[in-house]
CSV table of C-alpha atoms in Angstrom, one decimal:
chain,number,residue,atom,x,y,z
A,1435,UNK,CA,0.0,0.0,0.0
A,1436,UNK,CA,2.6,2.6,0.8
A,1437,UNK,CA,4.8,1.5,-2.1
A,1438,UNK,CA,1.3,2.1,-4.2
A,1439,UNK,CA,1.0,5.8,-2.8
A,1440,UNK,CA,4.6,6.6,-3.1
A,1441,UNK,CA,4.7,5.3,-6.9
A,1442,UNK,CA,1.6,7.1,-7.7
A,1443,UNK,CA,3.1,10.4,-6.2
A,1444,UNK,CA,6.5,9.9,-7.6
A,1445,UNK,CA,4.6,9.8,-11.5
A,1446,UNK,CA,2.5,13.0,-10.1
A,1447,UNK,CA,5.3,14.7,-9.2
A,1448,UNK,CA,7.2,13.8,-12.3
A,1449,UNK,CA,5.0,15.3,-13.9
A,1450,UNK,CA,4.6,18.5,-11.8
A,1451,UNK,CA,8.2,19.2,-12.5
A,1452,UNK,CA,8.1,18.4,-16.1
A,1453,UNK,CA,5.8,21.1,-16.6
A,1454,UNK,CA,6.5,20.6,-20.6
A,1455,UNK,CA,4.6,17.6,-21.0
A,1456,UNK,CA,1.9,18.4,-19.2
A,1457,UNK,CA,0.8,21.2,-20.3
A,1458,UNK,CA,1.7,20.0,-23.9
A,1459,UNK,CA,-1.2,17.7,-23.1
A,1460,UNK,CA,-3.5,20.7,-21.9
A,1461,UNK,CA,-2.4,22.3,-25.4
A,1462,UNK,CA,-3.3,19.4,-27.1
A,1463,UNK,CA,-6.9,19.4,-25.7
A,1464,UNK,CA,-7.2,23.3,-26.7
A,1465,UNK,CA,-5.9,22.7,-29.8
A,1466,UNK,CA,-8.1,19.6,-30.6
A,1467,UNK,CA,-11.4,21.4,-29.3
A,1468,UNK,CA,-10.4,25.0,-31.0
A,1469,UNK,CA,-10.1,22.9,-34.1
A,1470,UNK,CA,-13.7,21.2,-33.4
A,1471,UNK,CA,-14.9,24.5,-33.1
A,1472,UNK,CA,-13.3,25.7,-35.8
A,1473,UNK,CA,-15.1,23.2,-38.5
A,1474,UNK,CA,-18.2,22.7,-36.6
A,1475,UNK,CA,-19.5,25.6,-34.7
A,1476,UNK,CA,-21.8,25.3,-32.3
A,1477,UNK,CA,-23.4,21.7,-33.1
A,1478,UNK,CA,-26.6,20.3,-32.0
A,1479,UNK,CA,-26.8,18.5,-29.0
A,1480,UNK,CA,-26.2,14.9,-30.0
A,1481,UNK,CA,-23.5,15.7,-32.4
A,1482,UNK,CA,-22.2,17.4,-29.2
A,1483,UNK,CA,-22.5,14.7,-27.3
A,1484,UNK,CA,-20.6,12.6,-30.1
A,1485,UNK,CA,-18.2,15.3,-30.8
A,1486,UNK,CA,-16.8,15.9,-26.6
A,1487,UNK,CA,-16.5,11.9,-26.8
A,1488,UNK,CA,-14.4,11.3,-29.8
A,1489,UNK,CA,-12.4,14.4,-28.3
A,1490,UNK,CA,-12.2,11.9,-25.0
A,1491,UNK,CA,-10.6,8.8,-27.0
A,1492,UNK,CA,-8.1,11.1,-28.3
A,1493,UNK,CA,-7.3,12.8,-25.3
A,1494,UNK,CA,-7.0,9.3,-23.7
A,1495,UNK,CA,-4.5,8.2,-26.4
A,1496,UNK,CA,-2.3,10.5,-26.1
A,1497,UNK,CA,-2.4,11.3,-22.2
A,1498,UNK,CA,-2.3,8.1,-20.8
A,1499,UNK,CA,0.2,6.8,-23.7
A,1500,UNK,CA,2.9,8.3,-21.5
A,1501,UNK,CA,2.5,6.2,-18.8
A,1502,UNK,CA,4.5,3.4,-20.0
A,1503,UNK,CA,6.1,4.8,-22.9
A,1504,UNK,CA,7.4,7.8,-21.0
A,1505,UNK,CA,9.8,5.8,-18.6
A,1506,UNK,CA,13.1,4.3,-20.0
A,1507,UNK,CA,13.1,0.5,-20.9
A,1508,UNK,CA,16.1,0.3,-18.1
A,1509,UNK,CA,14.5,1.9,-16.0
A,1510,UNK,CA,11.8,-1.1,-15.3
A,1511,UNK,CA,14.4,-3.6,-14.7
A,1512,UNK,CA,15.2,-1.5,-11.4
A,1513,UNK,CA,11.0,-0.9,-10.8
A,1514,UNK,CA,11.3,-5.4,-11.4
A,1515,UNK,CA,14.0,-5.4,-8.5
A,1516,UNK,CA,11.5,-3.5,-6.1
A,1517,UNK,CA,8.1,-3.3,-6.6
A,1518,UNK,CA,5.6,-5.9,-6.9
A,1519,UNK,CA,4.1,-6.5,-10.8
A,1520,UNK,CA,0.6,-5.8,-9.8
A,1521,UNK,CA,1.4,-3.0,-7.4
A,1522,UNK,CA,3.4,-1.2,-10.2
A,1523,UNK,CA,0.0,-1.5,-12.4
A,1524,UNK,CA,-2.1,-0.4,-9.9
A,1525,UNK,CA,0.1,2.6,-9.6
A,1526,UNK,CA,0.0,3.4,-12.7
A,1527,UNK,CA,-3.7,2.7,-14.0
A,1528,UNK,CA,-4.1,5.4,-11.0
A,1529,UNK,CA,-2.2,7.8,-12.1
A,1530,UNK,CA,-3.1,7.8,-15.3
A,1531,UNK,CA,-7.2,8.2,-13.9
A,1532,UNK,CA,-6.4,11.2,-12.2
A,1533,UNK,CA,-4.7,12.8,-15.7
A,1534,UNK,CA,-7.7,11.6,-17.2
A,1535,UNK,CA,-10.2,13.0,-15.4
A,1536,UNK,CA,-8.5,16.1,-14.6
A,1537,UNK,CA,-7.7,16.9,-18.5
A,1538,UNK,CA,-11.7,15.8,-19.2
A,1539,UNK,CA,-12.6,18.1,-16.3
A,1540,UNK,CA,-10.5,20.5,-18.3
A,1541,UNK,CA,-12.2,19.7,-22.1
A,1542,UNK,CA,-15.5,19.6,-20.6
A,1543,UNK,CA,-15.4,23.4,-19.5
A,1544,UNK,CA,-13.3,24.3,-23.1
A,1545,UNK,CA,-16.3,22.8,-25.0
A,1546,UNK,CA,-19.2,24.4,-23.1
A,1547,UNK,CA,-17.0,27.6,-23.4
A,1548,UNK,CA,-16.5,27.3,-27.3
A,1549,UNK,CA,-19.3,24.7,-28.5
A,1550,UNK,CA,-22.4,25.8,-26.1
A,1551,UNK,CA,-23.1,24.3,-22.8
A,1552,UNK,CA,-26.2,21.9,-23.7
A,1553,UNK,CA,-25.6,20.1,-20.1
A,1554,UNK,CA,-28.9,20.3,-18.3
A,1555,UNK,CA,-27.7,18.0,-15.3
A,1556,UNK,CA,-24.1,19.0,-14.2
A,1557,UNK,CA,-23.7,16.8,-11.5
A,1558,UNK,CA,-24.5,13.6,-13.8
A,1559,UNK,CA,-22.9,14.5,-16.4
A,1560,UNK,CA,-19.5,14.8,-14.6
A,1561,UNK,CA,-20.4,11.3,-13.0
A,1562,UNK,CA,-20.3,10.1,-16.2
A,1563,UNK,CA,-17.0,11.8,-17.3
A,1564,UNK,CA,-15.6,10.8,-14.3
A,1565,UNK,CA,-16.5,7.0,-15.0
A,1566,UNK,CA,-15.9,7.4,-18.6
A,1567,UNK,CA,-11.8,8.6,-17.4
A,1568,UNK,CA,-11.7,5.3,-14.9
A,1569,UNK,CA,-12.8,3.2,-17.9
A,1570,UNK,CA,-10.6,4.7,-19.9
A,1571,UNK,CA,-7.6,4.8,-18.6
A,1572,UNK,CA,-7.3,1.5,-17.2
A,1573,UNK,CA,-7.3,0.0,-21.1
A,1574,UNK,CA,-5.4,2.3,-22.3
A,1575,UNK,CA,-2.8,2.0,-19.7
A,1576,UNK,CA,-3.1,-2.0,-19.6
A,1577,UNK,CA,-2.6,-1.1,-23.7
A,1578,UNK,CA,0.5,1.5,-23.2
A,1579,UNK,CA,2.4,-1.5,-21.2
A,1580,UNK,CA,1.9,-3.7,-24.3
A,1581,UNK,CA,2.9,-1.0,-26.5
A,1582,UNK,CA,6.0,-0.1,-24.3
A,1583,UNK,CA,7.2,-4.1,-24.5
A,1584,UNK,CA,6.9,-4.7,-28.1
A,1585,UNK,CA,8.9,-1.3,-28.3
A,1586,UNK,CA,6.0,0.8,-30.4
A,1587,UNK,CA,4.6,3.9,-30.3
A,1588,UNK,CA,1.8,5.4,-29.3
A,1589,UNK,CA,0.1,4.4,-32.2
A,1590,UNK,CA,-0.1,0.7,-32.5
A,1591,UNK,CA,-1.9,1.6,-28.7
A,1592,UNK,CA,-4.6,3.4,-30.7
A,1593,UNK,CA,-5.1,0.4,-32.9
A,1594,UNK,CA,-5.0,-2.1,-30.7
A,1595,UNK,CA,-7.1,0.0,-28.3
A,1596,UNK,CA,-10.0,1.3,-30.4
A,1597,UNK,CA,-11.8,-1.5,-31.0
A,1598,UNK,CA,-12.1,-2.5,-27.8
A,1599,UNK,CA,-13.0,0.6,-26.2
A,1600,UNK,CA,-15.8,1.1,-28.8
A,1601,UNK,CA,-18.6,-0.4,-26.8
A,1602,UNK,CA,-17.6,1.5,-23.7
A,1603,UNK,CA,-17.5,4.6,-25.7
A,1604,UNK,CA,-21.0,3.5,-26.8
A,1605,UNK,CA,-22.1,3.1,-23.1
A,1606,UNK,CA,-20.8,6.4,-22.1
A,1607,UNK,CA,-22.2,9.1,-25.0
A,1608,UNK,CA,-26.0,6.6,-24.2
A,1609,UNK,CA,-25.5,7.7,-20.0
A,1610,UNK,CA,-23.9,10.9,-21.1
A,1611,UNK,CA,-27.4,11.8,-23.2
A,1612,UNK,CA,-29.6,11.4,-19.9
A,1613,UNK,CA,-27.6,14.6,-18.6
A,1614,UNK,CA,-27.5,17.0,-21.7
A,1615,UNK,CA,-31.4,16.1,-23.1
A,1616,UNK,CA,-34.4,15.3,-21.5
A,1617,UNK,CA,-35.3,12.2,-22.8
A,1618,UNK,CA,-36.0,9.7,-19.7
A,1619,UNK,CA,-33.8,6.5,-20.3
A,1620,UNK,CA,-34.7,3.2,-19.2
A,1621,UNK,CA,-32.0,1.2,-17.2
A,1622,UNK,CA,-29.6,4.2,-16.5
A,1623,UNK,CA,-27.9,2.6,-13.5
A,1624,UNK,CA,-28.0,-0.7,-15.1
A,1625,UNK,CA,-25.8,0.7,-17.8
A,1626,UNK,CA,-23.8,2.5,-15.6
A,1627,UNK,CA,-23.2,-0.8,-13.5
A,1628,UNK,CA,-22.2,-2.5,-16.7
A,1629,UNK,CA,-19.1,0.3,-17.6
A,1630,UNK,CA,-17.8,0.0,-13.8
A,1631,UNK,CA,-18.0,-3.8,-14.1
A,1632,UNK,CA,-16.3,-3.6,-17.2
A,1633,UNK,CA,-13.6,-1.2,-16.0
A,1634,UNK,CA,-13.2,-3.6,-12.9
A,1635,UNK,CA,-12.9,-6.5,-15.1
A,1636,UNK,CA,-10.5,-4.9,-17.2
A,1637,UNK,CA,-8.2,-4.2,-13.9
A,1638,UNK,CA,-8.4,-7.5,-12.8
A,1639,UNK,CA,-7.8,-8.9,-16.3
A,1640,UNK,CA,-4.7,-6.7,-16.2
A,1641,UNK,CA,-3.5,-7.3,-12.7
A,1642,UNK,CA,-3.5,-11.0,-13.9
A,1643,UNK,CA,-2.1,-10.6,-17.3
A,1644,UNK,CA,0.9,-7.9,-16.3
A,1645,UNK,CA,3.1,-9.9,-14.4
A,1646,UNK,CA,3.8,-12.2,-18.1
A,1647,UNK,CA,4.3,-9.2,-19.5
A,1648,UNK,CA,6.9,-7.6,-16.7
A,1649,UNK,CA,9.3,-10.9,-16.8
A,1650,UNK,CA,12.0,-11.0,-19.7
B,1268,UNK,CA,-5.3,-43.0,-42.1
B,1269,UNK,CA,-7.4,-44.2,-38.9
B,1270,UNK,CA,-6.6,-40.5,-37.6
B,1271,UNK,CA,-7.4,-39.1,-41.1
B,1272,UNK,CA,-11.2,-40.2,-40.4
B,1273,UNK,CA,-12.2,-36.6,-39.7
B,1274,UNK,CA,-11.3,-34.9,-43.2
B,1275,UNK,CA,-12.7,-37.4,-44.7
B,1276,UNK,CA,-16.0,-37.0,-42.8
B,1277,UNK,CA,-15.4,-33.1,-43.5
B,1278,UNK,CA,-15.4,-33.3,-47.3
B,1279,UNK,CA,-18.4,-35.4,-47.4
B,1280,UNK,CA,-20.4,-33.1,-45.2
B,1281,UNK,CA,-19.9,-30.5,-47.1
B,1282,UNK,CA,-20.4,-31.6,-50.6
B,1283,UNK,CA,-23.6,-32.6,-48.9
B,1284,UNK,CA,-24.1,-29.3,-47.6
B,1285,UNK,CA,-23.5,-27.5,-51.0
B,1286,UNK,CA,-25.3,-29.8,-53.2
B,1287,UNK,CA,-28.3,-30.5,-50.8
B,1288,UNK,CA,-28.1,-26.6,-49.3
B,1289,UNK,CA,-28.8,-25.6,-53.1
B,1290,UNK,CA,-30.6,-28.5,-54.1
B,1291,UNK,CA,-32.9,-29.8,-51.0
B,1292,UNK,CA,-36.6,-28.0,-51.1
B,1293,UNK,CA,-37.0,-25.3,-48.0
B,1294,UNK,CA,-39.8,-23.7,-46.3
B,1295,UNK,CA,-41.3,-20.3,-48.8
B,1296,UNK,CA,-40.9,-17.0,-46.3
B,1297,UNK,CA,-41.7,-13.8,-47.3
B,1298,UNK,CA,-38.7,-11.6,-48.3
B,1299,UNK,CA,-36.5,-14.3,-47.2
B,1300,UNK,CA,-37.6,-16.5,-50.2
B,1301,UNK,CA,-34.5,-18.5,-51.7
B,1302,UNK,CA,-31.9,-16.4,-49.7
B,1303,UNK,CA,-32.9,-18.8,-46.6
B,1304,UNK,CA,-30.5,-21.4,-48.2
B,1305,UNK,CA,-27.4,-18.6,-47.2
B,1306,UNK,CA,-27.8,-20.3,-43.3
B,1307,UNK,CA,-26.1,-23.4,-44.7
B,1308,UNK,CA,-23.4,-21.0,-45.7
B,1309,UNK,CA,-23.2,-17.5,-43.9
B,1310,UNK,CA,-24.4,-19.2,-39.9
B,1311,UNK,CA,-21.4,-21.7,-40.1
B,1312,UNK,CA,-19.0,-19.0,-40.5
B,1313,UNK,CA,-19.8,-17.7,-37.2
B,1314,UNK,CA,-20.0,-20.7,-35.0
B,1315,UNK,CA,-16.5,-21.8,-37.2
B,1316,UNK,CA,-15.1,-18.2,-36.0
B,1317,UNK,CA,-16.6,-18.3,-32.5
B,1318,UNK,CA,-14.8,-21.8,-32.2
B,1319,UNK,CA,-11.6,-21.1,-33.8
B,1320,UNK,CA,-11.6,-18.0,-31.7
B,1321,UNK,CA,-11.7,-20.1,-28.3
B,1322,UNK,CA,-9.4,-22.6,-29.2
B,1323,UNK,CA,-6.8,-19.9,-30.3
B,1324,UNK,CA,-7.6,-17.8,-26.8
B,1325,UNK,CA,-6.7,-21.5,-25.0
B,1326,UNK,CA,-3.8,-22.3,-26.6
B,1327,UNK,CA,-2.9,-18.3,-25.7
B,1328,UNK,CA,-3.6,-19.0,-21.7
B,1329,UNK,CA,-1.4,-22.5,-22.8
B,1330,UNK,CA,1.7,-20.4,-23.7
B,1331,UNK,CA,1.4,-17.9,-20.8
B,1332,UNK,CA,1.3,-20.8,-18.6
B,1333,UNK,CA,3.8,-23.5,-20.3
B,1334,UNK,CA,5.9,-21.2,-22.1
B,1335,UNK,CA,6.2,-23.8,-25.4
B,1336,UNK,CA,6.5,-22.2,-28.5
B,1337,UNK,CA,4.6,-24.8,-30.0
B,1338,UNK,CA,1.3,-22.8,-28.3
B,1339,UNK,CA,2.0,-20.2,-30.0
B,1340,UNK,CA,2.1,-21.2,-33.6
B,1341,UNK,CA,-0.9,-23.0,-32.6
B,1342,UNK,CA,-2.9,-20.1,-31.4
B,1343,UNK,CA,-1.6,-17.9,-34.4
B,1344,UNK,CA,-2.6,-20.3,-36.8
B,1345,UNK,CA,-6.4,-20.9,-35.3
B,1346,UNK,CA,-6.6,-17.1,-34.8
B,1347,UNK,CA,-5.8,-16.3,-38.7
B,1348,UNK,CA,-8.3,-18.8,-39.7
B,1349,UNK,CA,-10.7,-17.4,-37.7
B,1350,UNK,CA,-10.0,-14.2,-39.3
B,1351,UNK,CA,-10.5,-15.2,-42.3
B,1352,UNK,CA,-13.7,-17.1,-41.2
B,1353,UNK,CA,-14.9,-13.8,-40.0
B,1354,UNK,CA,-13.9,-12.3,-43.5
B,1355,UNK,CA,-16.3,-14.6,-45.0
B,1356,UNK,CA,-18.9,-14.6,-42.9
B,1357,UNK,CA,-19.0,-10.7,-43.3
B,1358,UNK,CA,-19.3,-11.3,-47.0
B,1359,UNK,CA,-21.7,-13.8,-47.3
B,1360,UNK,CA,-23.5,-11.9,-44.6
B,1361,UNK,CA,-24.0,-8.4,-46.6
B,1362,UNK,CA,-24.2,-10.0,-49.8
B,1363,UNK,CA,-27.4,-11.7,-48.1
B,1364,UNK,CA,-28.3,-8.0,-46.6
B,1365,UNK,CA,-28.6,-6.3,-49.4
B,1366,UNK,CA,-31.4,-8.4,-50.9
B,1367,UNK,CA,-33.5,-8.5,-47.6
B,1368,UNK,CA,-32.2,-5.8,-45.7
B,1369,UNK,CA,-32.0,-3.4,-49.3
B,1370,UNK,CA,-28.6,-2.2,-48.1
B,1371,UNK,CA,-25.4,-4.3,-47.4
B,1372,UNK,CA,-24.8,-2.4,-43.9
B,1373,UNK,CA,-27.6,-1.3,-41.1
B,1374,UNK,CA,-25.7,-1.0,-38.2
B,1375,UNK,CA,-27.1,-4.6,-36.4
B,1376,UNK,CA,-25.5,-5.9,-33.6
B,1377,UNK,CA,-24.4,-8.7,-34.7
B,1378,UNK,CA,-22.4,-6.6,-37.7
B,1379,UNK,CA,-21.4,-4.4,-35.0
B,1380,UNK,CA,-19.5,-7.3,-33.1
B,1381,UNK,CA,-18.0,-8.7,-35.6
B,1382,UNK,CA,-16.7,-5.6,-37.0
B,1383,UNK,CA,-15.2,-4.8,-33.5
B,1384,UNK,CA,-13.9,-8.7,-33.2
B,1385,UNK,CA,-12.2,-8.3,-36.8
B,1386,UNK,CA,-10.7,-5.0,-36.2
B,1387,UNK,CA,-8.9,-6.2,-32.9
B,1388,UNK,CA,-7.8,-9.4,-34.6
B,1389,UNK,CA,-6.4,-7.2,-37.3
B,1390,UNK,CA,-4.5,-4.8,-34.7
B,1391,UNK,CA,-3.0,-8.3,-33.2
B,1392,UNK,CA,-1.2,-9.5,-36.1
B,1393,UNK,CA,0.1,-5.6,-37.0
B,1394,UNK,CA,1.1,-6.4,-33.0
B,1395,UNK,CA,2.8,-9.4,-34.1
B,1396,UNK,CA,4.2,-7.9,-37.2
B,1397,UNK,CA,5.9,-5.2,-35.4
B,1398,UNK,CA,8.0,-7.4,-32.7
B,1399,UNK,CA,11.3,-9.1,-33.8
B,1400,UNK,CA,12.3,-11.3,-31.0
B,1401,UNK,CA,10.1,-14.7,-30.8
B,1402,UNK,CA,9.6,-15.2,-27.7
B,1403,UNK,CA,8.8,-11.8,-26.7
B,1404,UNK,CA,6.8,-11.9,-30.0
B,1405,UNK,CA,4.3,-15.1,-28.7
B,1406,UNK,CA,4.6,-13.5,-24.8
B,1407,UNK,CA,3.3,-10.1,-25.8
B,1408,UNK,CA,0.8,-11.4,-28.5
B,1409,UNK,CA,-0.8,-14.1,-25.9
B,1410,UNK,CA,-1.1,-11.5,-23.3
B,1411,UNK,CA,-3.3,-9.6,-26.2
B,1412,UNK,CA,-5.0,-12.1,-27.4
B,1413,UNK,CA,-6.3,-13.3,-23.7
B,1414,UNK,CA,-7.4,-9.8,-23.0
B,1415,UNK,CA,-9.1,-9.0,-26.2
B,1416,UNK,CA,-10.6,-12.0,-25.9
B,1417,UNK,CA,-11.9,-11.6,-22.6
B,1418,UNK,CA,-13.5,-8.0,-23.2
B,1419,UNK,CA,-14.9,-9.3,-26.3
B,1420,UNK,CA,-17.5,-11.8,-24.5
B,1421,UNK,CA,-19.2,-8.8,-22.5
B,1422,UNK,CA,-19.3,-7.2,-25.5
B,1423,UNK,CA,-22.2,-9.6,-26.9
B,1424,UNK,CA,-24.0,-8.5,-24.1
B,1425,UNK,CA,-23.9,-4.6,-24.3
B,1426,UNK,CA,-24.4,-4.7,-27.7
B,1427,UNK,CA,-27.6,-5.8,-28.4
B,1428,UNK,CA,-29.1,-3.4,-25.7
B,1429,UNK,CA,-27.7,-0.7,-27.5
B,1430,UNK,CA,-29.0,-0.9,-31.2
B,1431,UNK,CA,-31.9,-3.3,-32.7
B,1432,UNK,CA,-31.1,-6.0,-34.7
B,1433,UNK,CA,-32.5,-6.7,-37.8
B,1434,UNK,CA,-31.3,-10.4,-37.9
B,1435,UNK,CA,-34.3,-13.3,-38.4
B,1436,UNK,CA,-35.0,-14.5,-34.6
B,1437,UNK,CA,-34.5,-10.9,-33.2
B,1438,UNK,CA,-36.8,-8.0,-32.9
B,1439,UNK,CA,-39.9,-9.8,-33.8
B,1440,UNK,CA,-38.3,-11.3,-37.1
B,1441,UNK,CA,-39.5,-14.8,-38.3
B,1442,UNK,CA,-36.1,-16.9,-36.9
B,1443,UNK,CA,-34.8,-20.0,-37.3
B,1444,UNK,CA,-35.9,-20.8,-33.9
B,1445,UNK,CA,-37.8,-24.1,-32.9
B,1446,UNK,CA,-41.2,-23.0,-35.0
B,1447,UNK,CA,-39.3,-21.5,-38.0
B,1448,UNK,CA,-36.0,-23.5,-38.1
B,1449,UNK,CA,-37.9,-26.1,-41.0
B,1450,UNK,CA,-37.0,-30.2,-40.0
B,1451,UNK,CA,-36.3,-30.2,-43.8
B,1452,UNK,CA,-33.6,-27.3,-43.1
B,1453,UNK,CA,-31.9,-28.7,-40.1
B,1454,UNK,CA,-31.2,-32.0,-41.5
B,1455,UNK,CA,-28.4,-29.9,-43.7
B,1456,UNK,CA,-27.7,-26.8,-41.3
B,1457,UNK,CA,-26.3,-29.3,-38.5
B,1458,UNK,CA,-23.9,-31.3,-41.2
B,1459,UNK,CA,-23.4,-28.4,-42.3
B,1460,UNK,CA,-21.9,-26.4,-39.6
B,1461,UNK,CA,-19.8,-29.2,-38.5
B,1462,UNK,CA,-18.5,-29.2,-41.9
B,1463,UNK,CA,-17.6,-25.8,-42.2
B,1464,UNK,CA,-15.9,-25.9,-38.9
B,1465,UNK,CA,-13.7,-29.4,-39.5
B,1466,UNK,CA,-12.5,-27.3,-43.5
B,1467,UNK,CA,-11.5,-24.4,-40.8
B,1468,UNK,CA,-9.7,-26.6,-37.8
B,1469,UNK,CA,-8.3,-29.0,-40.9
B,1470,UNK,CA,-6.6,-25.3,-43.3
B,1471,UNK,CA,-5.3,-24.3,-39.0
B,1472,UNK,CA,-3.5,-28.1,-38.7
B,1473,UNK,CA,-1.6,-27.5,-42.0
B,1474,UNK,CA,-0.7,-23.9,-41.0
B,1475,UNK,CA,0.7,-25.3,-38.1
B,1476,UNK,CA,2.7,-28.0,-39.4
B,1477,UNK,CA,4.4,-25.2,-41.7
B,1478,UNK,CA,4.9,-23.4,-39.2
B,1479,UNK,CA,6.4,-25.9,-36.7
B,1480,UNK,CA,8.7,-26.7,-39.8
B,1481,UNK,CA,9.9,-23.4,-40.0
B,1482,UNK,CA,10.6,-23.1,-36.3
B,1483,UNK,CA,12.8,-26.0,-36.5
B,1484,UNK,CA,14.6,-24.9,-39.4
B,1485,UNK,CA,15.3,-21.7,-38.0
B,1486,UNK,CA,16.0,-23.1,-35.0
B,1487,UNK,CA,18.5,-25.7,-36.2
B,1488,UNK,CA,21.7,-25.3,-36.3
């Protein structure tokens, strides 16, 4: 547990005192919502809703990608001499949720600034971003230690991640619609149940399947 | 030629199931009219995919555990067959769409899935493409192919609570369930299926043996 917390803070403050990358990533979410802006205006509410979640995968690719692929292949042969496998997941799947869902916190108030603010219900809708990051995250960051061992780049994460993520991204914009329109929708919790099954099974699948991938 | 029973038994189900598919009489529906006689042909695919599918995911959780490289040319070699099951099934299956459906894609469930199931079997062999070393190759790849796998099967049960399907059998469409599925029509879907799957596990065995071959070779010094 402690060596959990002290991992999680050391990647925090890593990237507290590389200010660079981090606020590349903020730039990177400007950028990629100006540009939505840019060739869409202010679009109606489901094409909203669509829009802020494509804006999610992307932010997801490229902010979490950095939580394997930013540390130095030597540098988890001395991680392998003093953490446990699962532990070192754990700490990173967590740090990589709280990126997440700060840097959605962060798009979310860019595209009600620039695209309108169709939320009716705040306090769901940031629920749902907030599992939406958790989901997130963990596959992507299960993905970026695949990625990170077969010695790629960010981009063989993307396509090995986006078909798998596409029924959670489904899940999400469906919750997400309760908060921005007023249709009443049958089974919310149920589905919301589902994505924080799924995002615990996807932890445990990792937790089980990272240790093969650790050992050389 | 005692263990050679099966292709035998393979072969003659399916000339039986393409000359009796085409040939046997089946039940008149409405819209569905001829095109019923795709189920000896477009259903198989699936249940051959499904199946190769598993067996590849087992001999996957076989490598992580025994760490023989003789798993992994296994579980490649079920997986591409799959894949290309899955290729086939997808064409048989719009093919059949567009006659009853009027267009070759409507965004059913059961497209849906397989879509998602053959783009991350794609993005596993671009994984495997993209990693020199062998073992790390069949360590990583297994570790993919079990976790792929495993979201995949929750996956059949989001999906269809997300969009309607079209298929027969689903949304108040005539099926091929117990009071649709013709006597006539089972006697060549069953053979049939079994058919199909023993021409997919029989393609996989030579596959291997290539590729077991090749190991050795390269291997050998």
């Amino acid at each position: 547990m402690n060596q959990l917390i002290s991992l999680v803070k050391k990647d925090l403050l890593i990237e507290w005192r590389q200010k660079h990358t981090l606020f590349g990533v903020l730039l990177y979410v400007g950028a990629t919502v100006f540009a939505v802006y840019i060739m869409n205006g202010q679009p109606e509410v489901k094409v909203w809703n669509a829009l802020f979640w494509i804006t999610q995968l992307f932010v997801a690719v490229n902010s979490v990608a950095k939580s394997f692929l930013q540390e130095h292949p030597n540098r988890f042969r001395y991680y392998f001499t003093v953490v446990k496998p699962s532990t070192f997941l754990l700490a990173k799947m967590l740090y990589s949720m709280v990126l997440m869902l700060g840097i959605s916190l962060i798009s979310l108030f860019l595209f009600s600034i620039l695209l309108g603010n169709p939320v009716i219900q705040t306090a769901v809708f940031v629920g749902v971003t907030a599992a939406g990051s958790l989901a997130l995250s963990a596959v992507f960051t299960f993905l970026s230690a695949i990625a990170a061992r077969a010695q790629q780049n960010a981009a063989l994460m993307a396509i090995l991640g986006f078909p798998l993520v596409i029924p959670v991204l489904m899940i999400l914009s469906n919750l997400a619609l309760s908060a921005i329109s007023p249709v009443y929708q049958e089974g919310w919790w149920v589905m919301m149940l589902v994505l924080l099954a799924l995002s615990i099974l996807v932890i445990i699948l990792g937790l089980i399947l990272f240790p093969f991938l650790w050992q050389e | 030629m005692r263990s050679n029973w099966w292709k035998i038994l393979c072969v003659v189900l399916l000339a039986y199931a393409i000359i009796g598919g085409l040939l046997l009489p089946v039940p008149a529906r409405h819209i569905l009219n001829e095109t019923i006689r795709n189920l000896y042909f477009h259903v198989p695919m699936w249940f051959g995919m499904m199946l190769l599918f598993g067996i590849s995911f087992y001999h996957s959780l076989m490598y992580l555990r025994k760490q023989d490289m003789n798993y992994d040319i296994k579980a490649v070699a079920f997986l591409k067959i799959g894949v290309l099951f899955s290729c086939l099934g997808m064409i048989t299956g719009m093919e059949w769409a567009k006659y009853t459906w009027g267009e070759p894609w409507s965004n059913d469930p059961k497209q849906l899935a397989t879509a998602i199931c053959m783009l991350s079997y794609f993005a596993y062999l671009i994984l495997r493409g993209g990693i020199k070393d062998e073992e790390k190759r069949a360590k990583i790849s297994a570790v993919y192919n079990v976790f792929a796998f495993a979201l995949m099967i929750p996956l059949l049960f989001i999906l269809p609570r997300m969009v309607d399907s079209l298929h027969p059998g689903n949304g108040g469409n005539p099926g091929f369930n117990s009071y649709d599925l013709d006597s006539r029509m089972r006697l060549v879907f069953y053979p049939a299926v079994i058919g199909w799957f023993l021409l997919g596990y029989w393609i996989s065995t030579l596959h291997i043996r290539i590729n077991q071959i090749n190991y050795k070779r390269d291997n050998t010094f």
